[in-house]
PDB file of C-alpha atoms in Angstrom:
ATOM      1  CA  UNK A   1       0.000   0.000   0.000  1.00 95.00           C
ATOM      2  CA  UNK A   2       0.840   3.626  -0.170  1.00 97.00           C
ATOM      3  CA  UNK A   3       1.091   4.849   3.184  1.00 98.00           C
ATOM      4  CA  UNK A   4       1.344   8.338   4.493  1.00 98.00           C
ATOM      5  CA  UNK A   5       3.119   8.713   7.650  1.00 98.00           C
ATOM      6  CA  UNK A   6       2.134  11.790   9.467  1.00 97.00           C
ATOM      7  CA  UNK A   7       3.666  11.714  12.591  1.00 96.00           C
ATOM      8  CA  UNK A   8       6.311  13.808  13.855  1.00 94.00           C
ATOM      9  CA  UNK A   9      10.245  13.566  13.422  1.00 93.00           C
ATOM     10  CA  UNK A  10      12.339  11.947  14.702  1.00 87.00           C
ATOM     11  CA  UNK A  11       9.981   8.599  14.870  1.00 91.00           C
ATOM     12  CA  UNK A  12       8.169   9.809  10.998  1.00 96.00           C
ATOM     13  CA  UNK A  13      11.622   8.949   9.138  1.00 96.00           C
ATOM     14  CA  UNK A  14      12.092   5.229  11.538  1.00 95.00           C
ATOM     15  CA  UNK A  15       8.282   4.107  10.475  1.00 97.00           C
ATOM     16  CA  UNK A  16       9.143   5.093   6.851  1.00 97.00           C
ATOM     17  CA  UNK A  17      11.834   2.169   6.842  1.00 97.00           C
ATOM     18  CA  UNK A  18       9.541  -0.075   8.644  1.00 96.00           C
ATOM     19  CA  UNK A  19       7.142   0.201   6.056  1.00 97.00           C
ATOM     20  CA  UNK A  20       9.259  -0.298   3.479  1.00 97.00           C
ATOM     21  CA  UNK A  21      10.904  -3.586   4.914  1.00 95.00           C
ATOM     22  CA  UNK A  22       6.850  -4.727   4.936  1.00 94.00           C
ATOM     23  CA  UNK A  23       6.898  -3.815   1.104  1.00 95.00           C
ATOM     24  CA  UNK A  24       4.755  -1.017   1.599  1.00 96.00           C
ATOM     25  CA  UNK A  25       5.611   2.661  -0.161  1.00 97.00           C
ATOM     26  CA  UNK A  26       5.977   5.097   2.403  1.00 98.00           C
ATOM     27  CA  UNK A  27       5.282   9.360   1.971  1.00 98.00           C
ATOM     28  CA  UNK A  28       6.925  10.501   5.299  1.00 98.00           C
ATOM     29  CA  UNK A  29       4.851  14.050   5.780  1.00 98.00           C
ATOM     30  CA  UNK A  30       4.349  14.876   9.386  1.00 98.00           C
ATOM     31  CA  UNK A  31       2.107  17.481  10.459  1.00 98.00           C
ATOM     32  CA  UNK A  32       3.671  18.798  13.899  1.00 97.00           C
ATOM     33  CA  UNK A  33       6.824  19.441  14.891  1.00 95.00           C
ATOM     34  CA  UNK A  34       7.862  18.651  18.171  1.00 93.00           C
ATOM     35  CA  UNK A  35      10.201  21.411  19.579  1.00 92.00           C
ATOM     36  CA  UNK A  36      11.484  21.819  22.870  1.00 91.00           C
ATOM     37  CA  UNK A  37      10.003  24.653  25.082  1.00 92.00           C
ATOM     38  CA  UNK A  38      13.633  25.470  26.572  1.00 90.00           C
ATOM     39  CA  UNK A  39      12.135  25.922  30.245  1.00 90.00           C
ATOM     40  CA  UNK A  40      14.258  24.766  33.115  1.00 91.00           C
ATOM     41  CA  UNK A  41      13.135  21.714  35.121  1.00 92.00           C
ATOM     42  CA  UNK A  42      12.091  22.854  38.817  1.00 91.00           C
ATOM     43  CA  UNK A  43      14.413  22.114  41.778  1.00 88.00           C
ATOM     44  CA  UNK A  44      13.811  20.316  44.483  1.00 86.00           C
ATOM     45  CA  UNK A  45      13.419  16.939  46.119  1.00 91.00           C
ATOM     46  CA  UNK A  46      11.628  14.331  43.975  1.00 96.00           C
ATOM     47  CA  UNK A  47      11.328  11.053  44.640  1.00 96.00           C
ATOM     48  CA  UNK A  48      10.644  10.264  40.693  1.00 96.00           C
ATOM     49  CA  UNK A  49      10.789  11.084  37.101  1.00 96.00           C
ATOM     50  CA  UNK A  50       7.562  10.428  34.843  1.00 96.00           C
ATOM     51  CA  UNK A  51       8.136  10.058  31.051  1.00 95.00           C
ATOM     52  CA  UNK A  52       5.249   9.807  28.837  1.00 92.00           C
ATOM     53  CA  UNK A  53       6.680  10.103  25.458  1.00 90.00           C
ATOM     54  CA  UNK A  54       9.980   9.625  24.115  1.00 89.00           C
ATOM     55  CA  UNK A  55       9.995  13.321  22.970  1.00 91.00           C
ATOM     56  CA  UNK A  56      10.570  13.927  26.718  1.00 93.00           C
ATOM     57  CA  UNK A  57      14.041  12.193  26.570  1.00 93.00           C
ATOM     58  CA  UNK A  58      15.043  15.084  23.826  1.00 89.00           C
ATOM     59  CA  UNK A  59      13.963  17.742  26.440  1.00 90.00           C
ATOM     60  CA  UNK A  60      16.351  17.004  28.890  1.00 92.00           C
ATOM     61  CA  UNK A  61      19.620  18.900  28.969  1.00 92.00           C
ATOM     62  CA  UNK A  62      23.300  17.670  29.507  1.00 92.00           C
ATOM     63  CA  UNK A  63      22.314  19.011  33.526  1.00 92.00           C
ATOM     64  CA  UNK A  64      19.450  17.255  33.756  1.00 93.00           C
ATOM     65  CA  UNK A  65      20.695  13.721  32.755  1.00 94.00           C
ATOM     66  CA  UNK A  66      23.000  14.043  35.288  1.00 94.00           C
ATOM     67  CA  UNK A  67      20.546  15.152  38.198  1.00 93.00           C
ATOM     68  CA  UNK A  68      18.185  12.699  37.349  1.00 94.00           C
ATOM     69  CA  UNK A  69      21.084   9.918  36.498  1.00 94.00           C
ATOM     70  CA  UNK A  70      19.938   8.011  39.644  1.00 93.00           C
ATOM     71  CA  UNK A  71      16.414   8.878  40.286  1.00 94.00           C
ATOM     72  CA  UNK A  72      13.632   6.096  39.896  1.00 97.00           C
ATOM     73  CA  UNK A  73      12.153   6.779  36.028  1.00 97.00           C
ATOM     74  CA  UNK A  74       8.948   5.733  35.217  1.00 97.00           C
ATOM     75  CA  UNK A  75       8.436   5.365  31.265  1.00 95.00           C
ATOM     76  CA  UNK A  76       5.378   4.866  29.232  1.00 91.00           C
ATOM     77  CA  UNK A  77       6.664   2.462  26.919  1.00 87.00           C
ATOM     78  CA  UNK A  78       9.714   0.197  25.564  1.00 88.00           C
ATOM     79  CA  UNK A  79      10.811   2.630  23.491  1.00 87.00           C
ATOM     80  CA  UNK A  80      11.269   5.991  25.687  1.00 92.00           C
ATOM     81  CA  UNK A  81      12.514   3.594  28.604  1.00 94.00           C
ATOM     82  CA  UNK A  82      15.128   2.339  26.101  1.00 94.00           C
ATOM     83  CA  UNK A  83      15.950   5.691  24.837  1.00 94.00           C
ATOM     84  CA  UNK A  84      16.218   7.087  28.573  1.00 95.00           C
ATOM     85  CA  UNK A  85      19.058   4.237  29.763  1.00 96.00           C
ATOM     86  CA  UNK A  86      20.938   5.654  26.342  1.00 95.00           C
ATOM     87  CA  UNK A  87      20.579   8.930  28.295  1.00 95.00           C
ATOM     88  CA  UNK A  88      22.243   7.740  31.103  1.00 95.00           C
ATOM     89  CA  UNK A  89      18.885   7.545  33.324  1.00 95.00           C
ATOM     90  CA  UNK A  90      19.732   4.132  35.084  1.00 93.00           C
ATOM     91  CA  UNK A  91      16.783   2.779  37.029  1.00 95.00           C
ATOM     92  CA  UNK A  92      14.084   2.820  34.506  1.00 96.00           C
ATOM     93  CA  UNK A  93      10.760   1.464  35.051  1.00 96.00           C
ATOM     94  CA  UNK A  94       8.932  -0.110  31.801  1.00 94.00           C
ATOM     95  CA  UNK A  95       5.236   0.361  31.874  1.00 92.00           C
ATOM     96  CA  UNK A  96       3.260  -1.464  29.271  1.00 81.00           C
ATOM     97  CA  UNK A  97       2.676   1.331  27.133  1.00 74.00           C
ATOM     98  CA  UNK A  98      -0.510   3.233  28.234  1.00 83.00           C
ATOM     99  CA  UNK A  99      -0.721   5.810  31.318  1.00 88.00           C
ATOM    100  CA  UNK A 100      -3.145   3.466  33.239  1.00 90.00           C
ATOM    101  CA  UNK A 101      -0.086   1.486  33.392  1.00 92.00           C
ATOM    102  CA  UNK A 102       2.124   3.817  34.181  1.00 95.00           C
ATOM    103  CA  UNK A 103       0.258   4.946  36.983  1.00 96.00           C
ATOM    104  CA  UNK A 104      -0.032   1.650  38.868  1.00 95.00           C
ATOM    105  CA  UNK A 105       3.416   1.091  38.269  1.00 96.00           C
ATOM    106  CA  UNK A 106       4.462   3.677  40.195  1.00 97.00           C
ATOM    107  CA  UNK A 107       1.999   2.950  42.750  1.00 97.00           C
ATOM    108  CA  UNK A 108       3.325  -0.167  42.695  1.00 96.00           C
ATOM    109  CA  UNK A 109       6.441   1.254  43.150  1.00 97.00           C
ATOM    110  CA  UNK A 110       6.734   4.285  45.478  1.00 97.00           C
ATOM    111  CA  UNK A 111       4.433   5.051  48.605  1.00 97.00           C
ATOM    112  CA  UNK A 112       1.013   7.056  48.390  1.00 96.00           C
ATOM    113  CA  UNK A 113       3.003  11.279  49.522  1.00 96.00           C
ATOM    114  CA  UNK A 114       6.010  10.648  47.172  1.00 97.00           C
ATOM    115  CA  UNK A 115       6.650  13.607  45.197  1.00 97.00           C
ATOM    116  CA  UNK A 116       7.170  13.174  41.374  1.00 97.00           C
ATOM    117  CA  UNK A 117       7.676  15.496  38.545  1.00 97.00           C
ATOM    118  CA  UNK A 118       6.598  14.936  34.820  1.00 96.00           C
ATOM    119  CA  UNK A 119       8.038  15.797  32.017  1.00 95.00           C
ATOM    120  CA  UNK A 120       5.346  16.184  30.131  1.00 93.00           C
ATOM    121  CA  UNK A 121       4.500  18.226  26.398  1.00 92.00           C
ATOM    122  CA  UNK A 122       2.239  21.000  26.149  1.00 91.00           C
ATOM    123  CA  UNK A 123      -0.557  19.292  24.806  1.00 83.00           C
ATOM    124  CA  UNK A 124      -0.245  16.317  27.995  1.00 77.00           C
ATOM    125  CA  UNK A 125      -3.486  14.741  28.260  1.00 82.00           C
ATOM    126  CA  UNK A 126      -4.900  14.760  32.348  1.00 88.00           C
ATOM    127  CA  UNK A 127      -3.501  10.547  32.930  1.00 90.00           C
ATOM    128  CA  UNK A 128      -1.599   9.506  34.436  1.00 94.00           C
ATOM    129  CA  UNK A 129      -0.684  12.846  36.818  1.00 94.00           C
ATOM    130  CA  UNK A 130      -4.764  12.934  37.794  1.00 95.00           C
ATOM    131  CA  UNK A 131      -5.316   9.313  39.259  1.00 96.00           C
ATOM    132  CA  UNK A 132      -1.843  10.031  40.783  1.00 97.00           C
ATOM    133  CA  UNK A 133      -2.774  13.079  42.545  1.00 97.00           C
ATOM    134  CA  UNK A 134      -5.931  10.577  43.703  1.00 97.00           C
ATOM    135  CA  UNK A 135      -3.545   8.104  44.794  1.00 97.00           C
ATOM    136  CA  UNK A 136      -1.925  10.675  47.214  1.00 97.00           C
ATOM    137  CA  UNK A 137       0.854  11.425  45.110  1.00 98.00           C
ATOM    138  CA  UNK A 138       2.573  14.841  44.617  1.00 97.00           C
ATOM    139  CA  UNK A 139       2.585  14.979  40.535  1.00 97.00           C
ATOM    140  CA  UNK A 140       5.055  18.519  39.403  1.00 95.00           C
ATOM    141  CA  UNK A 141       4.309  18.704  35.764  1.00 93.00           C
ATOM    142  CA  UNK A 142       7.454  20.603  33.835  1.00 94.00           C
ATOM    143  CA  UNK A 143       6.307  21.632  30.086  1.00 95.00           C
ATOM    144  CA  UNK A 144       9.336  20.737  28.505  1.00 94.00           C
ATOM    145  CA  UNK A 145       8.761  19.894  24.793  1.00 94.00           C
ATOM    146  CA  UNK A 146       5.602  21.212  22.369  1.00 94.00           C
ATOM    147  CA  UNK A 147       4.073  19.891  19.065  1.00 92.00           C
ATOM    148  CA  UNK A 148       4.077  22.972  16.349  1.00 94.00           C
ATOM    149  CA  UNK A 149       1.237  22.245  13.720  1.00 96.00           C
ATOM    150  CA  UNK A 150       1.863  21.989  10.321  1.00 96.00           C
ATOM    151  CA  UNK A 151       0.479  25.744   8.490  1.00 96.00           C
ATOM    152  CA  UNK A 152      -0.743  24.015   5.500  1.00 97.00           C
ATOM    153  CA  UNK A 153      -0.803  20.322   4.261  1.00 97.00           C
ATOM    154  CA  UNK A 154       2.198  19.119   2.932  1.00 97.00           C
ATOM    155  CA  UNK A 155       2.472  19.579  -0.597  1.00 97.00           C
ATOM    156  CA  UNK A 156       3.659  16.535  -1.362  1.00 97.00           C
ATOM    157  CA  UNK A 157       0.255  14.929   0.574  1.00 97.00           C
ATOM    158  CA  UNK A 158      -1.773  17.079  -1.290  1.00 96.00           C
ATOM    159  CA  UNK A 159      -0.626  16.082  -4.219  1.00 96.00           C
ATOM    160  CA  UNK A 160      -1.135  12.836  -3.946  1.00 96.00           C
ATOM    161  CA  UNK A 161      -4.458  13.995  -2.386  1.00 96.00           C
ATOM    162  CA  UNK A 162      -5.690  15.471  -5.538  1.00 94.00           C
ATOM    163  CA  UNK A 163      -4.434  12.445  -8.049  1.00 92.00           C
ATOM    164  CA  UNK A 164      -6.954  10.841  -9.938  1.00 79.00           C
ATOM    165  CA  UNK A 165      -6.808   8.166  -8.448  1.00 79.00           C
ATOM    166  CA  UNK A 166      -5.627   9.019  -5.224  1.00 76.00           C
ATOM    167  CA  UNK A 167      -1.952   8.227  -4.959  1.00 93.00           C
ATOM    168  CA  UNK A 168      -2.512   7.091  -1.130  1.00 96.00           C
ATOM    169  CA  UNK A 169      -3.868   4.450   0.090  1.00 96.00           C
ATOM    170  CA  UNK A 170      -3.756   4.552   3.807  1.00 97.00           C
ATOM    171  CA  UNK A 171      -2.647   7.214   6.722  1.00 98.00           C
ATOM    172  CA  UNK A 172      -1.104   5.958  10.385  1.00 98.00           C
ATOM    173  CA  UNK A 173      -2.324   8.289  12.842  1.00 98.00           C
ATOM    174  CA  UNK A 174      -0.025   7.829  15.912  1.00 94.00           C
ATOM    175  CA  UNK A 175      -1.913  10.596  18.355  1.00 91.00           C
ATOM    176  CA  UNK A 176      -4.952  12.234  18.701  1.00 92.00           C
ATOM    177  CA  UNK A 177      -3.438  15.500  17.826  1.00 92.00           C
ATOM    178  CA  UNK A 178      -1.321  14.480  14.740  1.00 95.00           C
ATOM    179  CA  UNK A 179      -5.221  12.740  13.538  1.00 97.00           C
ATOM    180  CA  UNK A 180      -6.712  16.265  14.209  1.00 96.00           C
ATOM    181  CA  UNK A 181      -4.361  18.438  12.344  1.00 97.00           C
ATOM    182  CA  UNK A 182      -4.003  16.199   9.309  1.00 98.00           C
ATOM    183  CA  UNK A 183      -7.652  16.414   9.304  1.00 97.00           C
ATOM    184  CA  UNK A 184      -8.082  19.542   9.413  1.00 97.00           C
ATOM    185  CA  UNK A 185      -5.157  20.762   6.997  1.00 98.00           C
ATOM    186  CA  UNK A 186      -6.613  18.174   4.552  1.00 97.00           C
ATOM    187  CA  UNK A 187     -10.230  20.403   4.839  1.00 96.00           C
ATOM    188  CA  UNK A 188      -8.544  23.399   4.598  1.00 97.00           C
ATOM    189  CA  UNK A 189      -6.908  22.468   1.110  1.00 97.00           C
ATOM    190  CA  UNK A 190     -10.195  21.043   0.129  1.00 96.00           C
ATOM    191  CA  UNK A 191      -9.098  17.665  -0.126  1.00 96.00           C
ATOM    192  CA  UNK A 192     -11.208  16.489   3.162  1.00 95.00           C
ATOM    193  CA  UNK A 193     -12.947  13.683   0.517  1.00 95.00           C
ATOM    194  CA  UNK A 194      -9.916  11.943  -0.744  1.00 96.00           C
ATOM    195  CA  UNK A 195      -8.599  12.188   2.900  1.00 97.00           C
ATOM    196  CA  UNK A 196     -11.612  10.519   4.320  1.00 96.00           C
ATOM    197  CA  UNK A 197     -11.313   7.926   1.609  1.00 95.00           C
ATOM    198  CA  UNK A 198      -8.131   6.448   2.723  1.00 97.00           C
ATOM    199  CA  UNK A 199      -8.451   3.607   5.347  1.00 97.00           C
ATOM    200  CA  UNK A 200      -7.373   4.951   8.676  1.00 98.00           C
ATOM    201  CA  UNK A 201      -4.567   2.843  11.354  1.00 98.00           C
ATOM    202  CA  UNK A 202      -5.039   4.249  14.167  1.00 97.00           C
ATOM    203  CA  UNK A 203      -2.498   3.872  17.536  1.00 93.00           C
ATOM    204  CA  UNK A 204      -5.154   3.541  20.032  1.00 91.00           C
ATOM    205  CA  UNK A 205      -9.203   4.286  20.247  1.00 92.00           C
ATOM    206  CA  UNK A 206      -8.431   8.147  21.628  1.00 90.00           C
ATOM    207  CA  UNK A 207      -6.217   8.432  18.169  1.00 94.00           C
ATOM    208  CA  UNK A 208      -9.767   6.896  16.438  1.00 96.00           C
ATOM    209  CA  UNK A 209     -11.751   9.078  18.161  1.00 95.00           C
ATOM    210  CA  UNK A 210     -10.469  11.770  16.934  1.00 94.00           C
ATOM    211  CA  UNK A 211     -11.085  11.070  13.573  1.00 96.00           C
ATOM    212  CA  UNK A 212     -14.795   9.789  14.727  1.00 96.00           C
ATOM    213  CA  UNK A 213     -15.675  13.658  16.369  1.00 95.00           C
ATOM    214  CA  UNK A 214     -15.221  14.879  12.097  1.00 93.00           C
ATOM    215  CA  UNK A 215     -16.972  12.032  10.825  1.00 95.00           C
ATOM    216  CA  UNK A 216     -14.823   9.431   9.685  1.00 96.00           C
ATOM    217  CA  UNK A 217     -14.131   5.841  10.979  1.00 96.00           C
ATOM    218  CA  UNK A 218     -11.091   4.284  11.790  1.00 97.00           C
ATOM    219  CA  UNK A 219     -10.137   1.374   9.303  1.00 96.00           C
ATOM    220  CA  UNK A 220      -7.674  -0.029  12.074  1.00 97.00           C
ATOM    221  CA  UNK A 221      -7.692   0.021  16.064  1.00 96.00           C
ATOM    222  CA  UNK A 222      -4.207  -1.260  17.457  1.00 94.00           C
ATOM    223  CA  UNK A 223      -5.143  -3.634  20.131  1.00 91.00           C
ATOM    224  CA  UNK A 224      -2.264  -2.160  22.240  1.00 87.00           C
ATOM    225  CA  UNK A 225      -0.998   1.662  21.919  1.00 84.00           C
ATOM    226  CA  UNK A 226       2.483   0.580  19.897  1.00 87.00           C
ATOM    227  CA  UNK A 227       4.359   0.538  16.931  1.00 91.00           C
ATOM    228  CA  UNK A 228       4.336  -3.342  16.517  1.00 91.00           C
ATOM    229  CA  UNK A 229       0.453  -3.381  17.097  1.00 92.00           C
ATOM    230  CA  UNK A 230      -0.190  -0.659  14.637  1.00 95.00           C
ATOM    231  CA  UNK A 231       1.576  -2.229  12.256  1.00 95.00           C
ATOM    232  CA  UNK A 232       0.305  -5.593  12.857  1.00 94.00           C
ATOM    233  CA  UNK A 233      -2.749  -4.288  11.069  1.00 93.00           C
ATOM    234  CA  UNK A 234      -0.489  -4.084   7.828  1.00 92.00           C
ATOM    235  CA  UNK A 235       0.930  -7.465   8.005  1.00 83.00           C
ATOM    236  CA  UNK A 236      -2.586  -8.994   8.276  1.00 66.00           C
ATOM    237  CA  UNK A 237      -3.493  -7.076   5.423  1.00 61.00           C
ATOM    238  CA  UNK A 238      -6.740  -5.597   7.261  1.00 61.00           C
TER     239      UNK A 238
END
């Protein structure tokens, strides 16, 4: 199939080559950018470090990695607790990929009055800081990185939007933000009927539901919020 991938760098360019190794044909054309926000991380005693996307590994500076080199980390996923040991964050904690998880792992982990602070983007959804703060836990949330939407729709998408027939196939929407923006970009440059033609992979139901507040149903649900389920979808040719 001919797949547009519309997440953000750095992770577009790395699905791109997964998708080609499945003998699929790849246009890597995010919509945000993720950019950090450049504000310092607060001071002070914490008894943990909660990362909920890898783009929160990017965030941190030299300083940071080294305050936090020892402190108890408590990732959302494989890939952002991999990419925090590269950072020289030693005891990482793997949650299974959602916030629900990552919340009762660290319950699991640290007593109910620990304080914690969370790296978190600008667009940070409520989990899993507010079932935290229920739990008894002190929950600091640092804005450290933000995604920057896209002005227009990439040329290149709309392109292939306006072909006759349409040059794309498919979309992989990895958030609920990136599924907004490419949906509305795509009605701005009046292409919102070849978009909604294309069958929709979608990371999780939020990411579908998205897409399901303008109207349009999601060809694929990944039974679990990750790359390998997402794809999954591909392999079984759904």
């Amino acid at each position: 199939m001919r797949i547009w991938v519309a997440r953000p760098e750095p992770g577009a360019t790395r699905t791109g080559r997964r998708l080609r190794s499945l003998g699929h044909t790849p246009l890597v054309a995010p919509v945000l950018t993720i950019r950090p926000t450049g504000a310092a991380l607060p001071e002070g005693a914490h008894a943990g470090l909660l990362l909920t996307s890898a783009n929160a590994i990017a965030a941190l500076t030299a300083a940071d990695r080294v305050r936090f080199a020892a402190l108890p980390v408590f990732a959302v996923g494989v890939r952002t607790a991999d990419l925090a040991r590269r950072a020289g964050l030693e005891a990482v904690h793997e949650a299974g990929g959602d916030a629900a998880a990552l919340s009762a792992l660290v319950r699991a982990t640290l007593p109910a009055g620990s304080a914690l602070l969370h790296v978190a983007g600008a667009e940070g959804k409520s989990e899993p800081a507010a079932s935290l703060r229920a739990a008894g836990y002190a929950v600091t949330a640092a804005i450290a990185y933000a995604a920057v939407a896209e002005a227009t729709l990439p040329p290149a998408v709309a392109a292939a939007l306006a072909a006759h027939p349409a040059a794309l196939d498919a979309v992989l929407h990895y958030s609920r933000r990136s599924a907004e923006t490419a949906q509305l970009l795509a009605r701005r440059a009046d292409r919102s009927g070849a978009f909604g033609a294309l069958k929709h992979y979608c990371l999780s139901s939020d990411v579908a539901a998205a897409l399901a507040a303008a109207g349009l149903d999601a060809h694929f649900v990944a039974a679990r919020p990750d790359e390998e389920s997402l794809l999954a979808g591909l392999v079984a040719g759904t």
